[in-house]
Amino acid sequence: MAQTTANHTVTVSGWAAHDSSGKITPYTFKRRENGVNDVTIKILYCGICHTDLHYAKNEWGITMYPVVPGHEIIGVVTKVGRDVKGFKEGDRVGVGCLAASCLECEHCKTDQENYCEKLQFVYNGVFWDGSITYGGYSQIFVADYRYVVHIPENLAMDAAAPLLCAGITVFNPLKDHDLVASPGKKIGVVGLGGLGHIAVKFGKAFGHHVTVISTSPSKEAEAKQRLGADDFIVSSNPKQLQAARRSIDFILDTVSAEHSLLPILELLKVNGTLFLVGAPDKPLQLPAFPLIFGKRSVKGGIIGGIKETQEMLEVCAKYNITSDIELITPDRINEAMERLAKNDVRYRFVIDIANAAASNN
């Protein structure tokens, strides 16, 4: 399959992984010309998601090298196609995980493009023209306007970048379970990382009692004092788990590592829901008894549609919610990847693409 097609004439500087070592190095490639439905974006910031690490190292076995990661893209529109609606030059915009979908199926027509069977991602995907998609670890991006969102003026652009993946990933299940507009529930968040810390912020903003469930006792002060969590449970502490049995209405599990679901399920009330948004490499064991004896449900989901992503950003603007970030220059991407693999970040790395020239890469 061709990596580019005849209309790919725009030379772009970026950063790519070329093999399963995952090492990211400077990479020059071609993007498509701005089409009638496209906007060209000067990238200012791009978040580093754990998914980027998986793809860079081919941990899921589906990477098409060279891969230019990055699906938390923030920038400014520099060119607008003839048929584009709702965007103009100079607009602050974002692009998340989605590059293309069929636009015709029931999911696309109900603003759930993220569940389209022909969905293609902004990197390591195949666009409509047959070219392989390259992501936001680059200085320019060309996107179909139907997969672009506006960034509200009062949100810091660098700290807003992770909202385009991590933010919508945790917002979607909260909205689906009527937890955005109906306060007063008890919700749990498993894992206090890039997704989990935003979930805690949402939960508190929406008026809920929030419990963080973590393997790390050292995170309790951070969870309560900095993020405002009401309770903290160490998932390996039997006494704490027993004391909290059947106390939580809804639990959002953000952990991407292998872990036991049994103690988490026992925390749910009867009719409670466990919603998975993490993606462990190995299958999780699902015990039947906590489901049967508690009428509990286990569900999962991936990001959200474009309309809902825009709604999420407006909600973030209302409550002044952004990600806690560590801003890095592109020459530190590999260092950031190594630290991310060790969960050594509070809570999301964001690449300062705009200052790429200063990093001499």
Tab-separated table of C-alpha atoms in Angstrom, residues 13-19 21-29 56 64-69 134 137-138 333-334 337:
chain	number	residue	atom	x	y	z
A	13	SER	CA	8.839	18.006	9.420
A	14	GLY	CA	7.900	15.592	12.152
A	15	TRP	CA	9.074	12.796	14.435
A	16	ALA	CA	8.585	9.083	13.813
A	17	ALA	CA	9.386	5.601	15.064
A	18	HIS	CA	10.885	3.319	12.421
A	19	ASP	CA	11.022	-0.047	14.191
A	21	SER	CA	12.664	-0.233	19.420
A	22	GLY	CA	10.173	2.611	19.560
A	23	LYS	CA	12.878	5.257	19.267
A	24	ILE	CA	11.474	8.508	17.910
A	25	THR	CA	13.680	10.454	15.485
A	26	PRO	CA	13.193	13.476	13.191
A	27	TYR	CA	11.361	12.520	10.007
A	28	THR	CA	10.432	14.471	6.886
A	29	PHE	CA	7.394	13.304	4.935
A	56	ALA	CA	5.836	3.105	18.513
A	64	MET	CA	2.866	0.308	9.930
A	65	TYR	CA	6.354	1.825	10.072
A	66	PRO	CA	7.387	4.563	9.913
A	67	VAL	CA	4.731	5.719	12.359
A	68	VAL	CA	4.240	9.375	13.297
A	69	PRO	CA	2.236	9.175	16.553
A	134	TYR	CA	0.536	10.378	10.078
A	137	TYR	CA	4.180	14.664	16.203
A	138	SER	CA	4.683	17.091	13.327
A	333	ILE	CA	10.148	12.704	23.317
A	334	ASN	CA	12.164	9.517	23.903
A	337	MET	CA	8.247	7.766	26.428
